[in-house]
Short mmCIF file of C-alpha atoms and ligand atoms in Angstrom, two decimals:
data_model
loop_
_atom_site.label_atom_id
_atom_site.label_comp_id
_atom_site.label_asym_id
_atom_site.label_seq_id
_atom_site.Cartn_x
_atom_site.Cartn_y
_atom_site.Cartn_z
CA MET A 1 -69.47 -77.81 151.28
CA SER A 2 -73.04 -77.98 152.32
CA THR A 3 -74.00 -77.31 155.80
CA LYS A 4 -76.64 -79.53 156.40
CA PRO A 5 -79.19 -78.63 159.42
CA LEU A 6 -78.84 -82.05 161.02
CA LEU A 7 -80.42 -81.36 164.22
CA LEU A 8 -83.56 -80.09 162.83
CA ASN A 9 -84.12 -83.35 161.14
CA VAL A 10 -83.48 -85.43 164.43
CA ARG A 11 -86.68 -86.25 166.35
CA SER A 12 -86.77 -88.01 169.66
CA ARG A 13 -87.68 -91.46 167.54
CA ASP A 14 -84.33 -91.28 165.88
CA VAL A 15 -82.59 -91.41 169.19
CA ASP A 16 -80.65 -94.80 169.33
CA CYS A 17 -83.09 -96.78 171.90
CA ASN A 18 -80.46 -99.37 172.18
CA GLN A 19 -78.45 -97.24 174.19
CA GLN A 20 -80.99 -97.20 176.99
CA LYS A 21 -79.77 -93.86 177.98
CA ARG A 22 -81.69 -90.88 179.22
CA TYR A 23 -81.04 -87.35 179.91
CA LEU A 24 -83.08 -87.32 182.88
CA GLY A 25 -85.16 -83.63 182.92
CA THR A 26 -85.43 -83.43 179.22
CA GLU A 27 -89.01 -84.63 179.80
CA LEU A 28 -89.41 -81.31 181.38
CA ASN A 29 -88.72 -79.48 178.23
CA CYS A 30 -92.10 -79.51 176.86
CA PRO A 31 -94.24 -78.43 179.59
CA ILE A 32 -91.85 -75.68 180.50
CA SER A 33 -91.36 -74.28 177.00
CA ALA A 34 -95.09 -74.55 176.54
CA CYS A 35 -95.81 -72.46 179.66
CA LEU A 36 -93.12 -69.74 178.90
CA LEU A 37 -94.58 -69.46 175.35
CA LEU A 38 -97.97 -68.99 176.66
CA ILE A 39 -96.89 -66.41 179.37
CA SER A 40 -94.90 -64.41 176.67
CA LEU A 41 -97.75 -64.49 174.03
CA PRO A 42 -98.16 -60.64 174.42
CA ILE A 43 -94.44 -60.32 173.54
CA LEU A 44 -94.71 -62.93 170.62
CA ILE A 45 -97.72 -60.79 169.25
CA PHE A 46 -95.59 -57.45 169.84
CA ASP A 47 -92.62 -58.54 168.08
CA THR A 48 -94.55 -59.88 165.08
CA CYS A 49 -96.47 -56.53 164.86
CA ILE A 50 -93.07 -54.47 164.99
CA ALA A 51 -91.68 -56.62 162.25
CA VAL A 52 -94.89 -56.17 159.97
CA ILE A 53 -95.05 -52.56 160.52
CA LYS A 54 -91.14 -52.15 159.83
CA GLY A 55 -91.79 -54.34 156.59
CA LYS A 56 -89.20 -56.89 157.77
CA ALA A 57 -89.31 -60.57 157.75
CA ILE A 58 -90.66 -61.67 161.04
CA PHE A 59 -87.89 -64.27 161.70
CA ASP A 60 -84.09 -64.30 161.44
CA TYR A 61 -82.29 -67.67 160.91
CA ALA A 62 -78.79 -68.42 161.69
CA LEU A 63 -76.98 -71.60 161.51
CA LYS A 64 -74.71 -72.63 164.48
CA GLN A 65 -72.77 -75.92 165.30
CA ASP A 66 -72.79 -77.58 168.72
CA CYS A 67 -69.68 -79.02 170.19
CA LEU A 68 -70.04 -82.44 168.47
CA GLY A 69 -70.05 -80.36 164.91
CA ARG A 70 -73.71 -81.05 164.37
CA THR A 71 -75.63 -78.06 162.65
CA VAL A 72 -78.30 -76.23 164.55
CA GLN A 73 -80.90 -73.90 163.07
CA TYR A 74 -81.47 -70.82 165.34
CA GLN A 75 -84.60 -68.84 164.70
CA GLN A 76 -85.28 -65.44 166.45
CA PHE A 77 -87.40 -62.32 165.84
CA SER A 78 -85.81 -59.83 163.48
CA SER A 79 -87.35 -56.87 165.58
CA GLY A 80 -88.78 -56.14 169.03
CA ILE A 81 -87.64 -57.31 172.48
CA PHE A 82 -86.91 -60.94 173.70
CA LYS A 83 -85.89 -61.65 170.16
CA GLY A 84 -84.81 -65.31 171.13
CA LEU A 85 -88.23 -66.46 172.19
CA PRO A 86 -88.90 -68.38 169.20
CA MET A 87 -86.21 -70.85 170.34
CA LEU A 88 -88.82 -72.08 172.74
CA TRP A 89 -90.81 -73.21 169.95
CA ALA A 90 -87.79 -75.31 168.89
CA VAL A 91 -87.58 -76.80 172.25
CA LEU A 92 -91.49 -77.67 172.42
CA THR A 93 -91.21 -79.34 169.07
CA LYS A 94 -88.16 -81.32 170.41
CA ARG A 95 -85.55 -79.84 167.81
CA ILE A 96 -83.39 -78.65 170.87
CA SER A 97 -83.22 -78.93 174.52
CA LEU A 98 -83.36 -76.43 177.12
CA CYS A 99 -80.32 -77.84 178.72
CA GLY A 100 -78.11 -80.03 176.26
CA MET A 101 -74.96 -79.94 174.32
CA PRO A 102 -73.23 -76.66 174.16
CA VAL A 103 -73.47 -74.41 171.02
CA ASP A 104 -70.52 -72.44 169.73
CA ILE A 105 -68.09 -73.83 172.19
CA LYS A 106 -64.91 -75.46 170.80
CA LEU A 107 -63.71 -78.89 172.27
CA ASN A 108 -60.55 -80.72 171.37
CA LYS A 109 -60.53 -84.19 169.87
CA GLN A 110 -60.29 -86.17 172.93
CA GLN A 111 -63.10 -84.23 174.51
CA ILE A 112 -65.33 -84.76 171.55
CA GLU A 113 -64.50 -88.45 171.75
CA ARG A 114 -65.26 -88.72 175.22
CA LEU A 115 -68.98 -87.09 174.48
CA GLN A 116 -69.66 -89.31 171.59
CA SER A 117 -71.47 -91.61 173.94
CA TYR A 118 -73.83 -88.98 174.66
CA SER A 119 -74.52 -87.96 171.12
CA PHE A 120 -78.38 -88.81 171.77
CA ILE A 121 -78.46 -85.44 173.44
CA SER A 122 -79.43 -82.51 171.34
CA ALA A 123 -77.92 -79.08 171.34
CA GLY A 124 -79.33 -77.01 174.39
CA LEU A 125 -80.21 -73.41 175.13
CA PHE A 126 -78.23 -73.77 178.17
CA ASP A 127 -75.33 -76.07 179.40
CA ALA A 128 -72.93 -76.43 182.25
CA VAL A 129 -69.76 -74.96 180.34
CA THR A 130 -71.28 -71.92 179.08
CA LEU A 131 -72.93 -71.26 182.72
CA HIS A 132 -69.15 -71.50 184.02
CA GLN A 133 -68.01 -69.21 181.27
CA ALA A 134 -70.69 -66.59 181.84
CA SER A 135 -69.96 -66.28 185.51
CA GLY A 136 -66.25 -66.60 184.69
CA LEU A 137 -65.43 -69.71 186.41
CA ALA A 138 -62.21 -71.12 184.75
CA THR A 139 -63.26 -74.37 182.93
CA ASN A 140 -60.54 -76.62 181.88
CA GLU A 141 -62.22 -79.85 182.18
CA LYS A 142 -65.11 -78.97 179.80
CA SER A 143 -66.22 -82.63 178.76
CA GLU A 144 -65.92 -83.54 182.47
CA LEU A 145 -68.29 -80.80 183.37
CA LEU A 146 -70.66 -81.84 180.40
CA ILE A 147 -70.76 -85.34 181.43
CA GLN A 148 -71.74 -84.46 185.13
CA GLN A 149 -74.44 -82.19 183.56
CA PHE A 150 -75.76 -85.26 181.40
CA SER A 151 -75.54 -87.58 184.80
CA ALA A 152 -77.76 -85.25 186.74
CA ASN A 153 -81.04 -86.04 187.81
CA ARG A 154 -84.25 -83.97 187.25
CA LEU A 155 -83.49 -81.77 190.19
CA GLY A 156 -80.05 -81.24 188.74
CA TYR A 157 -81.58 -80.43 185.41
CA CYS A 158 -83.91 -77.68 186.96
CA SER A 159 -81.23 -76.13 189.01
CA LEU A 160 -78.84 -75.79 186.04
CA LEU A 161 -81.77 -74.23 184.16
CA LEU A 162 -82.42 -71.86 186.92
CA LYS A 163 -78.62 -71.01 187.29
CA ALA A 164 -78.02 -70.55 183.54
CA ALA A 165 -81.02 -68.25 183.03
CA ILE A 166 -79.81 -65.95 185.97
CA THR A 167 -76.23 -65.82 184.86
CA THR A 168 -77.39 -65.22 181.21
CA PHE A 169 -79.39 -62.41 182.53
CA LEU A 170 -76.67 -60.88 184.84
CA TYR A 171 -73.39 -61.55 182.90
CA ASN A 172 -74.01 -62.83 179.48
CA ASN A 173 -74.78 -60.03 177.03
CA ASN A 174 -74.17 -61.80 173.90
CA LYS A 175 -70.48 -62.24 174.09
CA SER A 176 -70.20 -61.94 170.25
CA GLN A 177 -70.95 -58.30 170.68
CA LEU A 178 -68.10 -57.80 173.25
CA LYS A 179 -64.53 -57.30 172.62
CA THR A 180 -61.98 -59.15 174.38
CA PRO A 181 -58.97 -57.16 174.70
CA ALA A 182 -55.61 -58.40 176.05
CA VAL A 183 -55.39 -55.45 178.32
CA PHE A 184 -57.81 -52.82 179.29
CA THR A 185 -58.44 -50.17 182.06
CA LEU A 186 -61.31 -49.97 184.37
CA PHE A 187 -61.55 -47.10 186.68
CA GLY A 188 -58.15 -46.17 186.03
CA LEU A 189 -56.86 -49.57 186.84
CA LYS A 190 -54.97 -51.56 184.33
CA ILE A 191 -56.39 -55.24 183.94
CA ASN A 192 -54.62 -57.89 181.81
CA ASN A 193 -57.63 -60.06 180.35
CA ASP A 194 -55.89 -63.49 180.75
CA SER A 195 -57.37 -67.00 180.80
CA MET A 196 -56.40 -69.25 183.68
CA THR A 197 -53.83 -70.97 181.66
CA ASP A 198 -52.23 -67.92 180.54
CA ALA A 199 -52.13 -66.47 184.00
CA VAL A 200 -50.55 -69.58 185.57
CA ASP A 201 -47.97 -69.87 182.72
CA TRP A 202 -47.19 -66.29 183.46
CA VAL A 203 -46.66 -66.93 187.19
CA MET A 204 -44.62 -69.94 186.56
CA SER A 205 -42.39 -68.59 183.82
CA ASP A 206 -38.89 -67.68 184.81
CA GLN A 207 -38.52 -64.70 182.49
CA ASN A 208 -37.62 -61.69 184.32
CA ILE A 209 -38.12 -59.40 181.47
CA GLU A 210 -41.51 -58.30 180.24
CA GLN A 211 -41.30 -58.77 176.57
CA ASP A 212 -44.40 -56.97 175.76
CA THR A 213 -43.26 -53.76 177.63
CA GLU A 214 -39.51 -54.44 177.20
CA GLN A 215 -39.37 -53.25 180.79
CA LYS A 216 -36.24 -54.42 182.50
CA LEU A 217 -37.44 -55.75 185.89
CA LYS A 218 -35.20 -55.11 189.21
CA GLY A 219 -36.12 -58.16 191.33
CA CYS A 220 -39.10 -60.21 190.59
CA LYS A 221 -41.93 -59.89 188.51
CA THR A 222 -45.36 -58.86 190.50
CA GLY A 223 -48.75 -59.85 190.06
CA CYS A 224 -52.29 -58.57 191.73
CA PHE A 225 -55.88 -59.31 191.58
CA VAL A 226 -58.18 -56.51 191.19
CA ASN A 227 -61.69 -56.97 192.53
CA VAL A 228 -64.86 -54.63 193.72
CA ASN A 229 -63.00 -54.07 196.96
CA SER A 230 -59.63 -52.97 195.27
CA VAL A 231 -61.61 -50.55 192.96
CA ASN A 232 -63.58 -49.13 196.05
CA LEU A 233 -60.35 -48.56 198.09
CA ALA A 234 -58.30 -47.23 195.24
CA ALA A 235 -61.13 -44.59 194.85
CA VAL A 236 -60.27 -43.32 198.24
CA ASP A 237 -56.65 -44.25 198.43
CA PRO A 238 -54.89 -43.11 195.08
CA GLN A 239 -51.74 -44.61 196.22
CA LEU A 240 -53.41 -48.25 196.06
CA GLY A 241 -54.11 -47.42 192.32
CA VAL A 242 -50.61 -46.38 191.60
CA ASN A 243 -49.44 -49.57 193.19
CA LEU A 244 -51.81 -51.65 191.51
CA ASN A 245 -50.88 -50.37 188.03
CA ALA A 246 -47.17 -50.90 188.97
CA ALA A 247 -47.63 -54.63 189.22
CA ASN A 248 -46.52 -56.39 186.12
CA ARG A 249 -50.09 -58.31 185.79
CA SER A 250 -53.29 -57.64 187.24
CA PHE A 251 -55.83 -60.20 187.16
CA ALA A 252 -59.71 -59.45 187.07
CA ASP A 253 -61.26 -61.01 190.27
CA GLY A 254 -64.97 -61.36 190.66
CA SER A 255 -68.36 -61.11 189.27
CA GLY A 256 -68.30 -57.27 189.91
CA LEU A 257 -65.65 -56.49 187.40
CA ARG A 258 -67.26 -58.72 184.89
CA ILE A 259 -70.37 -56.61 185.13
CA ALA A 260 -68.56 -53.37 185.07
CA ALA A 261 -66.37 -54.62 182.24
CA LYS A 262 -69.47 -55.66 180.27
CA THR A 263 -71.16 -52.31 180.55
CA LEU A 264 -68.00 -50.98 178.70
CA GLY A 265 -68.32 -53.75 176.04
CA ILE A 266 -65.71 -55.74 177.42
CA ASN A 267 -65.73 -59.74 177.94
CA ILE A 268 -63.61 -60.86 180.71
CA LYS A 269 -62.02 -64.18 179.88
CA ASP A 270 -61.73 -65.70 183.24
CA ASN A 271 -62.69 -64.99 186.63
CA LEU A 272 -59.21 -65.03 188.03
CA ASN A 273 -58.94 -65.27 191.93
CA GLY A 274 -56.13 -66.58 194.16
CA THR A 275 -58.36 -69.34 195.61
CA ASP A 276 -59.25 -70.82 192.13
CA MET A 277 -55.68 -70.19 190.88
CA LEU A 278 -53.79 -71.98 193.45
CA PRO A 279 -54.73 -75.57 192.51
CA HIS A 280 -53.53 -74.82 189.11
CA LEU A 281 -50.21 -73.22 190.52
CA CYS A 282 -49.58 -76.07 192.96
CA LYS A 283 -49.89 -78.66 190.07
CA ALA A 284 -47.69 -76.87 187.77
CA ALA A 285 -45.13 -76.07 190.60
CA GLU A 286 -45.10 -79.75 191.75
CA ALA A 287 -44.50 -81.11 187.92
CA GLN A 288 -41.98 -78.32 187.58
CA GLY A 289 -40.25 -78.84 190.92
CA VAL A 290 -40.75 -74.99 191.54
CA SER A 291 -40.81 -73.80 195.33
CA ILE A 292 -43.40 -71.53 196.89
CA TYR A 293 -43.27 -69.27 200.03
CA LEU A 294 -46.25 -68.33 201.92
CA LEU A 295 -46.06 -65.00 203.71
CA GLY A 296 -49.13 -63.63 205.45
CA ALA A 297 -52.40 -64.05 207.55
CA LYS A 298 -52.37 -64.57 211.15
CA PRO A 299 -49.78 -66.66 213.12
CA GLY A 300 -50.07 -70.19 212.31
CA VAL A 301 -52.31 -69.90 209.13
CA ALA A 302 -49.73 -69.82 206.55
CA VAL A 303 -48.02 -73.05 208.29
CA ALA A 304 -51.44 -74.81 208.46
CA THR A 305 -52.02 -73.84 204.63
CA ALA A 306 -48.50 -75.31 203.81
CA LYS A 307 -49.70 -78.58 205.69
CA ASN A 308 -52.92 -78.80 203.67
CA LEU A 309 -51.24 -78.19 200.42
CA LEU A 310 -48.55 -80.82 201.29
CA LYS A 311 -51.23 -83.23 201.69
CA GLN A 312 -52.97 -82.66 198.40
CA TYR A 313 -49.60 -82.12 196.53
CA PRO A 314 -46.94 -84.19 198.21
CA ARG A 315 -44.21 -83.39 195.82
CA LEU A 316 -44.64 -79.60 196.19
CA ARG A 317 -41.83 -77.81 197.44
CA ILE A 318 -42.68 -75.27 200.25
CA ALA A 319 -39.58 -73.01 200.86
CA GLY A 320 -41.06 -71.29 203.79
CA ALA A 321 -44.27 -70.24 205.53
CA GLU A 322 -44.63 -67.39 208.01
CA HIS A 323 -47.40 -64.75 209.24
CA GLY A 324 -47.93 -61.31 207.91
CA TYR A 325 -48.15 -59.14 211.11
CA PHE A 326 -44.84 -57.42 211.53
CA GLU A 327 -43.77 -54.07 211.64
CA ARG A 328 -42.73 -52.57 208.19
CA THR A 329 -39.17 -52.09 209.74
CA GLN A 330 -38.92 -55.84 209.65
CA ASP A 331 -39.65 -56.08 205.87
CA ASN A 332 -35.80 -56.22 205.10
CA ASN A 333 -35.70 -59.29 207.37
CA ALA A 334 -38.59 -61.01 205.67
CA VAL A 335 -37.01 -60.49 202.33
CA GLU A 336 -33.72 -62.06 203.48
CA ARG A 337 -35.44 -65.12 204.66
CA ILE A 338 -37.51 -65.42 201.55
CA ASN A 339 -34.20 -64.96 199.43
CA HIS A 340 -32.42 -67.22 201.68
CA SER A 341 -34.93 -69.96 201.12
CA ASN A 342 -34.26 -69.84 197.39
CA ALA A 343 -38.07 -69.73 196.89
CA GLU A 344 -39.29 -69.36 193.37
CA ILE A 345 -42.68 -68.09 193.83
CA LEU A 346 -43.97 -65.94 196.72
CA LEU A 347 -47.32 -65.82 197.57
CA LEU A 348 -48.26 -62.64 199.73
CA ALA A 349 -51.42 -62.78 201.70
CA MET A 350 -51.68 -59.38 203.75
CA GLY A 351 -54.79 -58.10 202.08
CA SER A 352 -55.35 -54.71 200.38
CA PRO A 353 -53.87 -52.24 200.45
CA ILE A 354 -50.91 -53.40 202.70
CA GLN A 355 -49.67 -56.27 200.17
CA GLU A 356 -49.68 -54.01 197.14
CA LYS A 357 -47.65 -51.36 198.94
CA TRP A 358 -45.33 -54.22 200.20
CA LEU A 359 -44.88 -55.58 196.85
CA GLU A 360 -43.99 -52.13 195.50
CA ASP A 361 -41.60 -51.54 198.20
CA ASN A 362 -39.81 -54.88 198.41
CA ALA A 363 -40.26 -56.68 194.82
CA PRO A 364 -37.13 -55.01 193.71
CA HIS A 365 -35.03 -56.76 196.14
CA LEU A 366 -36.69 -60.40 195.80
CA THR A 367 -34.92 -62.93 194.18
CA CYS A 368 -37.67 -65.30 193.36
CA ARG A 369 -39.13 -65.34 189.97
CA THR A 370 -42.73 -64.03 190.92
CA ALA A 371 -44.47 -62.28 193.95
CA LEU A 372 -48.39 -62.72 193.77
CA ALA A 373 -50.59 -60.73 196.16
CA VAL A 374 -53.31 -63.24 197.11
CA GLY A 375 -55.39 -61.28 199.94
CA GLY A 376 -57.27 -63.87 202.28
CA LEU A 377 -56.17 -66.94 200.30
CA PHE A 378 -54.56 -68.69 203.41
CA ASP A 379 -57.58 -68.19 205.55
CA PHE A 380 -59.39 -70.57 202.84
CA TYR A 381 -56.62 -73.07 202.41
CA SER A 382 -55.69 -73.37 206.18
CA GLY A 383 -59.36 -74.19 206.78
CA HIS A 384 -60.03 -71.28 208.85
CA ILE A 385 -62.94 -70.09 206.50
CA SER A 386 -64.67 -72.32 204.11
CA ARG A 387 -65.24 -71.79 200.46
CA SER A 388 -68.93 -71.24 199.30
CA PRO A 389 -70.72 -73.82 197.67
CA ILE A 390 -70.28 -74.33 193.87
CA TRP A 391 -73.75 -73.06 193.05
CA MET A 392 -73.14 -69.81 194.73
CA ARG A 393 -69.71 -69.50 192.69
CA GLU A 394 -71.72 -70.34 189.53
CA LEU A 395 -74.09 -67.48 190.31
CA GLY A 396 -71.16 -65.24 191.16
CA LEU A 397 -72.40 -64.98 194.70
CA GLU A 398 -69.31 -65.99 196.71
CA TRP A 399 -69.27 -62.81 198.37
CA VAL A 400 -72.67 -63.58 200.00
CA TRP A 401 -70.92 -66.53 201.65
CA ARG A 402 -68.06 -64.59 203.05
CA LEU A 403 -70.42 -62.03 204.39
CA MET A 404 -72.38 -64.93 206.17
CA GLN A 405 -69.19 -66.13 207.60
CA GLU A 406 -67.79 -62.87 208.90
CA PRO A 407 -70.70 -60.40 209.08
CA LYS A 408 -68.99 -57.71 211.13
CA SER A 409 -65.68 -57.48 209.31
CA LYS A 410 -67.06 -57.92 205.86
CA PHE A 411 -70.19 -55.77 206.15
CA LYS A 412 -68.68 -52.46 205.04
CA ARG A 413 -66.87 -54.18 202.22
CA TYR A 414 -69.93 -56.11 200.61
CA VAL A 415 -73.09 -54.23 201.91
CA ILE A 416 -71.76 -50.81 201.41
CA GLY A 417 -69.05 -51.75 198.94
CA ASN A 418 -70.98 -53.46 196.19
CA PRO A 419 -73.84 -50.97 195.90
CA LEU A 420 -71.45 -48.41 195.89
CA PHE A 421 -69.38 -50.19 193.12
CA LEU A 422 -72.59 -50.56 191.02
CA ILE A 423 -73.33 -46.71 191.47
CA ARG A 424 -69.61 -46.11 190.25
CA THR A 425 -70.05 -48.44 187.33
CA PHE A 426 -73.19 -46.78 186.28
CA VAL A 427 -71.53 -42.93 186.73
CA PHE A 428 -68.55 -44.30 184.94
CA ASN A 429 -70.29 -45.75 182.22
CA ARG A 430 -72.17 -42.58 181.75
CA ALA A 431 -69.10 -40.23 182.10
CA SER A 432 -67.39 -42.51 179.32
CA ARG A 433 -70.40 -41.97 177.15
CA GLY A 434 -70.46 -38.23 177.75
CA PHE A 435 -73.76 -38.49 179.96
N1 UDP B 501 -53.16 -59.67 207.18
C1 UDP B 501 -51.80 -59.69 207.25
N2 UDP B 501 -51.03 -58.70 207.79
C2 UDP B 501 -51.66 -57.59 208.24
C3 UDP B 501 -53.05 -57.39 207.79
C4 UDP B 501 -53.79 -58.43 207.18
O1 UDP B 501 -51.16 -60.97 206.96
O2 UDP B 501 -50.96 -56.55 208.62
C5 UDP B 501 -53.89 -60.77 206.40
C6 UDP B 501 -55.13 -61.18 207.24
O3 UDP B 501 -55.01 -62.03 208.25
C7 UDP B 501 -55.89 -61.92 206.14
C8 UDP B 501 -55.52 -61.10 204.86
O4 UDP B 501 -54.26 -60.41 205.26
O5 UDP B 501 -55.54 -63.44 206.19
C9 UDP B 501 -56.63 -60.26 204.41
O6 UDP B 501 -57.75 -60.75 204.01
P1 UDP B 501 -58.93 -60.25 203.14
O7 UDP B 501 -59.97 -61.15 203.28
O8 UDP B 501 -59.24 -59.01 203.68
O9 UDP B 501 -58.29 -60.17 201.75
P2 UDP B 501 -58.81 -60.12 200.47
O10 UDP B 501 -58.72 -61.60 199.95
O11 UDP B 501 -60.41 -59.87 200.36
O12 UDP B 501 -58.23 -59.02 199.66
#
């Protein structure tokens, strides 16, 4: 079967004018790419010279497919730096767009059908789905996200371009060169590299025997989220590391872990944090009639969370909601109340390292199917703390928002903790390469 480079032959005049549709912002492609090409002229000359000196062809070509199955020819320098710069020429000559249809992203039949009416939009260097994937935001509604992208105005186009350029620089180091193992270890902590769908399925599953480890569980299965804060805490509190590794599943939470994993050549599938996971869990629990128990946070917060969840998911079964400020001698009573409620999923929101230790001590006595340590989750869903705007999450900067909201209590965690984590990542990386 011949692979015909369709897109290269598609010029703006071929666009079906009857559709009267326009992707606002694409008229910025030419001026932006022309300026960038002009600025990068020294690099273009440098890369050409390097190829000539090495006696190699100046350009490499590759054929890729956009999500509608159209073939796109990619051209890059064979040697030198910023090898992808020739793609700007393809933008200038209107063969591709700066922001457009995603390339190398698989969509299902329904999603492709939904996007057929946007087939006048050519493949892009950047797109909303790739942006979400680069920063690890779980994206189930890919076609929805793309339709939003294509309906944006010029400002939306520029903002996508800027965000995509930043995230590509920060997080997306050519995924094809990264491995995606099912489980890996980072700073001595085990991470299960699950997608959001896999993680939710695992939480909902009523199997109490871990098939992969053949470990027979006493009590319920346990899940934790590993983030920059847990890594920093575990570095000075080895017991937290032991407790995290004892959990049956540990999910990678946040852009910090993504950066650290990338330096080890590992691609993290999805950014799995409790806040993003909860809506998926509630939908699944509502559909399957599974009940949830909320334990943790200050008095009143778990109850307020339960009320808010019931407004959104009226058929959700909340088995109980109570605060997390009690003496450890009272743990047995809490376990009894949870078991008595016949809850199937326990969400434990006491923050690290308390919640991980609590699970280690009490999970063997719980009769629910899964207990998940979710940190400050209830503070968000009760409305006590607002979530960061989506653009901050897209850039992996949710922590900046939390710092702005609680500057005193989060100062140590973020202002000291984040640079410390980056230093740790650098040292860990050097050490694993033998310095
Ligand atoms: N918390 C609790 N019991 C305690 C200490 C803390 O229930 O003994 C709660 C606290 O009120 C907050 C959560 O645990 O709701 C910790 O939130 P944090 O933002 O520190 O957690 P993260 O999500 O960052 O792990």
